[in-house]
Every structure is written in structure tokens, then in C-alpha cells.
Amino acid sequence: MHEYSLVEALIGRVEAEARKRGALAVHGLSVRVGELAGVDPELFQTAYDTFRAGTICAQAPLTLRRVPASWTCSRCRAPIPRGEVLRCAACGEPARLDEGSDALTLDAVDLEVP
Amino acid sequence: MCTTCGCGDTELVPVELHEKILAGNDRTARHNREHFLEAGVLALNLMGSPGAGKTAVLEATARAAAARGWRLGAVSADLATDNDAVRLQKAGIPSRAITTGQACHLDAELVHRSLHDLPWQQTDVFFIENVGNLVCPAIYDLGEAASVVVLSVTEGEDKPLKYPTMFLEADLVLISKCDLIPHLDFDMARLEDALARVMPTPRALKVSARTGEGMDAWVAWIAAKRLELGMVGRVAGLGAALQGPGRGAGR
């Protein structure tokens, strides 16, 4: 259950951004979770809801966007279906994981500034 | 202040960041990696389930490495005990325990701090034995040169499909406890097929810490990894003829 330590890092980053911009409050944040990011989105949400109390994020809902994993051939760019052997059937090259498939990214924060 | 009329009301500003949540960990990991590379030390992150045989593989590695004059070092992570570090120490690998308490994984900062207590610069190969766990350690870069997953034959051939993130970034899978295969309904072809569905370029070696099977291939893999990274010390020279009197140009 590493979701708690991830949420700790997330809130720390938001606090730093809020401080930098002299924000009075945080009104929301959006996070992107790739299917292969090694993060359970529901656990992450629960961890966030538990951890945000008493922090600058206390009133900030978290919007999670899930990104399904996808693969393409590293040469011909043909899509390689999920669950298949990760090698292109046509040219034999290994598959490449598409961007975002394994990402855990803080996309945006809504800050209330004076 | 409101820029429309200057009324003094606060404003809601959307700030686009598009930043990895683990960016802080990744920065520390880069720092660790630079240190390892500068010192000519091959750092390997060893991961796997509890009981997969990570410590036993390292004990067997110590036996195989002793004949070659390699200097090994290790940190060993454990939730509550220092048993593994004690075992490694007994096997001749200078080691320290990292007791993580409730944390189910190592992060780059924990590794960085543990290095301060060890003469890691005087090693050729430095093992970071992660917490036994097939989930959480997968996403934390520690600054290793390569990550190795130990998967024992008693765990079931479908584990790669169940824990794809762990295998996705692995440079090598050590299929451990191979001496038990005759006693199990274990299907190597099924495991290899599962690996090929989660790793674009799967690389696996069958090993047994008990019988020593596969240890030569594992040690050769380590030596090749050092060569690949331009670490041309003692480890690179697998044959005695290649071992000069000094430490080699890479040190």
C-alpha cells in the first residue's frame, strides 16, 4: 500500500506550488493515472481523502483520470493488442509502451490567489 | 486581485503542472545513480515476493563471486528485522539493514541515507535488496543501473500477468528455486509466455541457490552489465588472464 506515500508526495508538491504563488486556498487538483503506473486509483482516492484533512488540500476535490495501457510497434507503429505477446506480428520488433500508460502525473491545481 | 475591475476579490487560477508525482524521488534517484556510476559501482535493485529467494540468491552470488575476486556490498530492506542483512554479512557481503517499519518499499532517499554508513565505493557490485513485495517497489527508482526480479517456481506461472508493472521495467528475471521443478507441476513455457506478454524484451535465467544451477549465467550477466556501462574493473575480466594487478582503468 504505497498509495499513502504517493499522496504525501502529491500534497507536498501542491503545498509548494501554493506557497510559491501566495495562494490562499486550493480548490481542486487533477491527477492522471496510467493503467501500468502501479497505482490502484480507488486506493489512491481513499488515501487522498484520508490524508488531505488538515492540509491545504482539505477542501480540494481530487479528479482522477485513468489512462488505459496501450502498446505500439517500435518500428512500424502498428498497435499491439493488450494481453498479446509484446512483439509486432508484422516486423518482429519489440513493442513500445505508449506515453501515459505508466504515468502518475499531477496535471493541474486550481489555486485561489489574492 | 481581480484584474477586471480591481475590486480586491480573490481569483481562481488553474495552474498546469503536468509533473510526475514521484519527481522528487526521481531527482534523488538520479543523484544516487550518478554517485554509483562515478565510483564504478554496478548497483542492482533486487525485487520479488516475500520468500522468493532474494537473500538466498545473494548468498549464492557471494559464493560465485568470491572465486572471481569481486567485492560485493548490499543493503537489505525489511519491515521489521535485520535477518537478511545478517545472513548476507555471514555470506561475506558487507551489508546494512534498512528497517522500513510500515513502508512496503524502498525509496531513493532511504537508499541514499543508508549509503552513508557503508563503504559502498569499495565494491564492484552493490545490491539493493528491496522489501519483499511484488507491487509497491516497482514504481520507485532508487538510482540502480538495472532492476532484477526474483520469481520462484513455487509462485505460479501467471504472476507476471498479475503484477505487470513489476515486470515491465525489469532488466532481468531470475527464476529461482529451479531445483524444485521436478517436484512441482510447473510449466516453464507458460511462465515464458506470461513474461513475453508483459515485457517487450523479456530476459530470464533459471537459477537455484541450493545447487548453484544458473549462477554462472547470472554472474556473466552482471559482468556484461558492467562492461555495457563502461565499468572496466576487476568484474569485467571474467577470465583470470584479463585480471591485471591493479584495479583497471575504470576505478
Coordinates of C-alpha atoms in Angstrom, one line a residue:
Chain A
M1 CA 0.0 0.0 0.0
H2 CA 2.3 2.7 -1.3
E3 CA -0.7 5.0 -2.2
Y4 CA -0.3 6.8 1.1
S5 CA 3.3 7.8 0.5
L6 CA 2.3 8.9 -3.0
V7 CA -0.4 11.1 -1.6
E8 CA 2.1 12.6 0.8
A9 CA 4.3 13.5 -2.1
L10 CA 1.3 14.9 -4.0
I11 CA 0.2 17.1 -1.2
G12 CA 3.7 18.3 -0.6
R13 CA 4.0 19.3 -4.2
V14 CA 0.7 21.2 -4.1
E15 CA 1.7 23.0 -0.9
A16 CA 5.0 24.1 -2.5
E17 CA 3.1 25.4 -5.6
A18 CA 0.5 27.2 -3.4
R19 CA 3.3 28.8 -1.3
K20 CA 5.2 29.9 -4.4
R21 CA 2.2 31.7 -5.8
G22 CA 1.0 33.0 -2.5
A23 CA -2.3 31.1 -2.8
L24 CA -5.0 31.4 -0.1
A25 CA -6.6 28.1 -0.9
V26 CA -6.6 25.1 -3.2
H27 CA -9.9 24.4 -4.9
G28 CA -9.1 21.2 -6.8
L29 CA -6.4 19.1 -8.4
S30 CA -6.3 16.7 -11.3
V31 CA -4.1 13.6 -11.5
R32 CA -3.6 11.2 -14.3
V33 CA -3.1 7.5 -13.5
G34 CA -1.9 5.2 -16.2
E35 CA -3.1 1.6 -16.0
L36 CA 0.5 0.4 -15.6
A37 CA 1.5 3.1 -13.1
G38 CA 1.4 0.6 -10.3
V39 CA -1.3 2.6 -8.5
D40 CA -4.8 1.5 -7.6
P41 CA -7.0 4.5 -8.4
E42 CA -9.6 3.7 -5.7
L43 CA -6.9 3.3 -3.0
F44 CA -5.3 6.5 -4.2
Q45 CA -8.6 8.3 -3.9
T46 CA -9.2 6.9 -0.4
A47 CA -5.6 7.7 0.7
Y48 CA -6.1 11.3 -0.6
D49 CA -9.4 11.7 1.2
T50 CA -7.8 10.5 4.5
F51 CA -4.6 12.4 4.2
R52 CA -5.9 15.8 3.0
A53 CA -7.6 16.7 6.3
G54 CA -5.7 19.5 8.0
T55 CA -3.6 20.3 4.9
I56 CA -4.0 23.0 2.3
C57 CA -5.9 20.4 0.2
A58 CA -8.6 19.9 2.8
Q59 CA -11.3 21.5 0.6
A60 CA -9.9 20.4 -2.7
P61 CA -11.6 17.5 -4.5
L62 CA -9.3 15.2 -6.5
T63 CA -10.2 14.4 -10.1
L64 CA -8.5 11.2 -11.2
R65 CA -8.3 10.5 -14.9
R66 CA -7.5 6.9 -15.8
V67 CA -5.4 6.2 -18.9
P68 CA -5.6 2.6 -20.3
A69 CA -2.3 1.0 -21.2
S70 CA -1.6 0.7 -24.9
W71 CA 1.4 -0.6 -26.9
T72 CA 2.7 0.1 -30.4
C73 CA 5.4 -1.5 -32.5
S74 CA 8.7 0.4 -32.0
R75 CA 9.3 0.4 -35.8
C76 CA 6.1 0.4 -37.8
R77 CA 3.9 1.9 -35.1
A78 CA 1.2 -0.7 -35.5
P79 CA -0.9 -1.1 -32.4
I80 CA -0.2 -4.3 -30.4
P81 CA -3.4 -5.6 -28.7
R82 CA -3.4 -5.7 -24.9
G83 CA -2.6 -9.1 -23.4
E84 CA -0.8 -10.3 -26.6
V85 CA 2.9 -11.1 -26.8
L86 CA 4.6 -7.7 -26.9
R87 CA 6.3 -8.1 -30.2
C88 CA 5.0 -6.9 -33.5
A89 CA 3.4 -9.7 -35.6
A90 CA 4.4 -8.0 -38.8
C91 CA 8.0 -6.9 -38.2
G92 CA 9.1 -8.8 -35.1
E93 CA 10.2 -5.7 -33.3
P94 CA 9.5 -5.3 -29.5
A95 CA 6.5 -3.2 -28.5
R96 CA 6.9 0.3 -27.0
L97 CA 4.6 1.4 -24.2
D98 CA 2.6 4.5 -25.3
E99 CA 3.0 7.7 -23.3
G100 CA 0.9 8.0 -20.2
S101 CA 0.3 4.2 -19.9
D102 CA 2.6 4.0 -16.8
A103 CA 2.4 7.7 -15.7
L104 CA 1.3 9.1 -12.4
T105 CA 1.1 12.8 -13.1
L106 CA -0.1 15.9 -11.3
D107 CA -1.7 17.7 -14.2
A108 CA -3.2 20.8 -12.7
V109 CA -4.1 22.6 -9.5
D110 CA -6.8 25.2 -9.1
L111 CA -5.4 27.9 -6.8
E112 CA -7.2 30.8 -5.2
V113 CA -4.9 33.8 -5.3
P114 CA -5.3 37.3 -3.9
Chain B
M1 CA -6.6 41.0 -7.0
C2 CA -9.4 40.8 -9.6
T3 CA -7.8 42.3 -12.8
T4 CA -11.2 43.1 -14.4
C5 CA -12.2 45.9 -12.1
G6 CA -9.6 46.0 -9.3
C7 CA -12.3 45.2 -6.6
G8 CA -9.9 43.2 -4.4
D9 CA -11.8 39.9 -4.8
T10 CA -9.6 36.8 -5.0
E11 CA -9.2 34.9 -8.2
L12 CA -9.3 31.2 -9.1
V13 CA -6.3 30.3 -11.2
P14 CA -5.9 27.0 -12.9
V15 CA -2.2 26.1 -12.8
E16 CA -1.0 23.5 -15.3
L17 CA 1.9 21.4 -13.9
H18 CA 2.0 18.1 -15.8
E19 CA 4.6 16.8 -13.4
K20 CA 5.3 13.3 -12.2
I21 CA 4.1 12.8 -8.6
L22 CA 7.4 10.9 -7.9
A23 CA 9.5 13.7 -9.4
G24 CA 11.2 14.3 -6.0
N25 CA 12.1 10.6 -5.6
D26 CA 13.3 10.6 -9.2
R27 CA 15.7 13.5 -8.5
T28 CA 17.2 11.7 -5.6
A29 CA 17.5 8.5 -7.6
R30 CA 19.4 10.4 -10.3
H31 CA 21.7 11.7 -7.7
N32 CA 22.3 8.1 -6.4
R33 CA 22.8 6.9 -9.9
E34 CA 25.5 9.5 -10.6
H35 CA 27.3 8.5 -7.5
F36 CA 27.3 4.8 -8.4
L37 CA 28.4 5.4 -11.9
E38 CA 31.2 7.8 -10.9
A39 CA 32.5 5.3 -8.4
G40 CA 32.3 2.5 -11.0
V41 CA 29.9 0.5 -8.9
L42 CA 27.1 -1.5 -10.5
A43 CA 24.0 -1.0 -8.4
L44 CA 21.3 -3.6 -8.8
N45 CA 17.8 -3.4 -7.4
L46 CA 16.6 -6.8 -6.4
M47 CA 12.9 -7.2 -6.1
G48 CA 10.4 -10.1 -5.6
S49 CA 7.8 -11.6 -3.3
P50 CA 8.5 -12.4 0.3
G51 CA 10.1 -15.8 0.2
A52 CA 11.1 -15.7 -3.5
G53 CA 14.7 -16.4 -2.5
K54 CA 16.2 -12.9 -2.9
T55 CA 18.6 -13.3 0.0
A56 CA 19.4 -16.9 -0.9
V57 CA 20.3 -15.8 -4.5
L58 CA 22.7 -13.2 -3.0
E59 CA 24.3 -15.8 -0.7
A60 CA 24.9 -18.0 -3.7
T61 CA 26.1 -14.9 -5.7
A62 CA 28.7 -14.3 -2.9
R63 CA 30.0 -17.9 -3.4
A64 CA 30.2 -17.5 -7.1
A65 CA 31.8 -14.0 -6.9
A66 CA 34.4 -15.0 -4.3
A67 CA 36.2 -17.2 -6.8
R68 CA 36.4 -14.2 -9.1
G69 CA 37.6 -11.8 -6.6
W70 CA 34.6 -9.5 -6.8
R71 CA 33.8 -7.2 -4.0
L72 CA 30.1 -7.1 -3.2
G73 CA 28.1 -4.9 -0.9
A74 CA 24.4 -4.8 0.0
V75 CA 21.6 -3.0 1.8
S76 CA 18.7 -5.2 2.7
A77 CA 15.3 -3.8 3.4
D78 CA 12.9 -5.4 5.8
L79 CA 9.8 -4.2 7.5
A80 CA 10.8 -5.4 11.0
T81 CA 14.0 -7.4 11.2
D82 CA 17.6 -7.3 10.1
N83 CA 17.7 -11.1 9.5
D84 CA 18.5 -10.7 5.8
A85 CA 21.4 -8.3 6.3
V86 CA 22.8 -10.6 9.0
R87 CA 22.6 -13.6 6.5
L88 CA 24.3 -11.5 3.8
Q89 CA 27.0 -10.5 6.3
K90 CA 27.6 -14.1 7.2
A91 CA 27.9 -14.9 3.5
G92 CA 30.7 -12.4 3.2
I93 CA 28.8 -9.5 1.8
P94 CA 29.3 -6.3 3.8
S95 CA 25.7 -5.3 4.4
R96 CA 23.4 -3.0 6.3
A97 CA 19.7 -3.5 7.1
I98 CA 17.2 -0.8 6.2
T99 CA 14.3 -1.3 8.5
T100 CA 11.3 0.4 6.8
G101 CA 8.7 0.0 9.6
Q102 CA 5.4 0.3 7.9
A103 CA 6.7 1.2 4.4
C104 CA 6.3 -1.6 1.9
H105 CA 9.0 -0.4 -0.4
L106 CA 12.3 1.4 -0.6
D107 CA 12.6 4.9 -2.0
A108 CA 15.6 6.8 -3.3
E109 CA 16.0 8.8 -0.1
L110 CA 16.2 5.7 2.1
V111 CA 18.8 4.2 -0.1
H112 CA 20.8 7.5 -0.1
R113 CA 20.8 7.7 3.7
S114 CA 21.8 4.0 4.1
L115 CA 24.8 4.6 1.8
H116 CA 26.4 7.0 4.3
D117 CA 27.0 4.0 6.7
L118 CA 28.7 1.7 4.2
P119 CA 32.0 1.7 2.2
W120 CA 29.9 1.1 -0.9
Q121 CA 32.5 2.9 -3.1
Q122 CA 34.9 0.0 -2.4
T123 CA 32.5 -2.5 -4.1
D124 CA 32.2 -3.7 -7.7
V125 CA 28.6 -4.8 -7.4
F126 CA 26.2 -3.3 -4.9
F127 CA 22.9 -5.0 -4.3
I128 CA 19.8 -3.2 -3.0
E129 CA 17.6 -5.9 -1.7
N130 CA 14.1 -4.4 -1.7
V131 CA 11.2 -5.2 0.6
G132 CA 9.6 -8.5 -0.3
N133 CA 6.6 -7.3 -2.3
L134 CA 5.6 -7.6 -5.9
V135 CA 3.6 -4.4 -6.1
C136 CA 4.9 -1.3 -4.3
P137 CA 8.7 -1.3 -5.0
A138 CA 8.1 -1.4 -8.8
I139 CA 7.5 2.3 -9.2
Y140 CA 10.3 3.7 -7.1
D141 CA 13.5 4.4 -9.0
L142 CA 16.4 4.0 -6.5
G143 CA 19.2 5.0 -8.8
E144 CA 20.1 1.4 -9.7
A145 CA 21.8 0.6 -13.0
A146 CA 19.4 -2.3 -13.5
S147 CA 16.5 -4.0 -11.8
V148 CA 16.2 -7.7 -11.3
V149 CA 13.1 -9.6 -10.3
V150 CA 13.4 -12.9 -8.4
L151 CA 10.4 -15.1 -9.1
S152 CA 10.4 -18.5 -7.6
V153 CA 8.9 -21.6 -9.4
T154 CA 6.6 -22.1 -6.4
E155 CA 4.8 -18.8 -7.0
G156 CA 2.8 -19.8 -10.1
E157 CA 3.5 -19.1 -13.8
D158 CA 0.9 -16.4 -14.1
K159 CA 2.5 -13.9 -11.6
P160 CA 3.9 -11.7 -14.4
L161 CA 0.3 -11.2 -15.7
K162 CA -1.0 -10.4 -12.3
Y163 CA 1.8 -7.9 -11.4
P164 CA 2.7 -6.4 -14.8
T165 CA 4.2 -3.2 -13.5
M166 CA 6.9 -5.1 -11.6
F167 CA 8.0 -7.0 -14.7
L168 CA 7.5 -4.1 -17.1
E169 CA 10.7 -2.3 -16.1
A170 CA 12.7 -5.3 -15.1
D171 CA 16.0 -5.8 -16.9
L172 CA 16.2 -9.5 -15.8
V173 CA 14.0 -12.1 -14.2
L174 CA 15.8 -14.7 -12.1
I175 CA 13.6 -17.8 -12.0
S176 CA 14.6 -19.2 -8.6
K177 CA 14.4 -22.5 -6.8
C178 CA 14.7 -24.4 -10.0
D179 CA 15.9 -27.4 -8.2
L180 CA 12.3 -27.9 -7.0
I181 CA 10.8 -28.1 -10.6
P182 CA 10.8 -32.0 -10.6
H183 CA 8.5 -31.9 -7.5
L184 CA 6.0 -29.3 -8.9
D185 CA 3.5 -29.0 -11.7
F186 CA 5.5 -26.1 -13.0
D187 CA 5.3 -25.2 -16.7
M188 CA 8.3 -23.1 -17.8
A189 CA 6.8 -22.5 -21.3
R190 CA 3.7 -20.9 -19.6
L191 CA 5.9 -18.7 -17.5
E192 CA 7.9 -17.6 -20.5
D193 CA 4.7 -16.8 -22.4
A194 CA 3.5 -14.7 -19.5
L195 CA 6.7 -12.8 -19.4
A196 CA 6.5 -12.1 -23.1
R197 CA 3.1 -10.5 -22.6
V198 CA 4.3 -8.0 -20.0
M199 CA 8.0 -7.4 -21.1
P200 CA 8.8 -6.2 -24.6
T201 CA 12.3 -7.8 -24.4
P202 CA 12.0 -10.5 -21.8
R203 CA 15.2 -11.8 -20.3
A204 CA 15.1 -14.6 -17.8
L205 CA 17.6 -17.0 -16.2
K206 CA 16.8 -20.2 -14.3
V207 CA 18.8 -20.4 -11.1
S208 CA 19.0 -22.4 -8.0
A209 CA 20.8 -21.0 -5.0
R210 CA 20.9 -24.5 -3.5
T211 CA 22.5 -26.4 -6.3
G212 CA 24.3 -23.5 -8.0
E213 CA 22.5 -24.1 -11.3
G214 CA 22.4 -21.0 -13.4
M215 CA 24.8 -19.0 -11.2
D216 CA 27.4 -18.8 -13.9
A217 CA 25.0 -17.3 -16.3
W218 CA 23.8 -14.8 -13.7
V219 CA 27.3 -13.8 -12.8
A220 CA 28.1 -13.4 -16.6
W221 CA 25.0 -11.2 -16.9
I222 CA 26.3 -9.0 -14.1
A223 CA 29.8 -8.8 -15.8
A224 CA 28.2 -7.9 -19.1
K225 CA 26.2 -5.2 -17.5
R226 CA 29.3 -3.7 -16.0
L227 CA 31.0 -3.8 -19.4
E228 CA 28.0 -2.2 -21.1
L229 CA 28.3 0.7 -18.6
G230 CA 32.0 1.1 -19.2
M231 CA 32.9 -0.2 -15.8
V232 CA 36.2 -2.0 -16.6
G233 CA 37.5 -3.0 -13.2
R234 CA 38.0 -6.5 -11.9
V235 CA 34.5 -7.7 -12.7
A236 CA 34.8 -7.1 -16.4
G237 CA 37.7 -9.5 -16.6
L238 CA 35.8 -12.8 -16.2
G239 CA 38.9 -14.8 -17.1
A240 CA 41.9 -14.8 -14.8
A241 CA 44.1 -13.7 -17.7
L242 CA 42.2 -10.5 -18.1
Q243 CA 42.7 -9.5 -14.4
G244 CA 45.6 -7.2 -14.2
P245 CA 47.4 -6.4 -11.0
G246 CA 45.7 -3.1 -10.5
R247 CA 42.0 -2.2 -10.3
G248 CA 41.7 -1.3 -14.0
A249 CA 41.1 2.0 -15.8
G250 CA 37.5 2.4 -14.7
R251 CA 38.3 2.9 -11.0

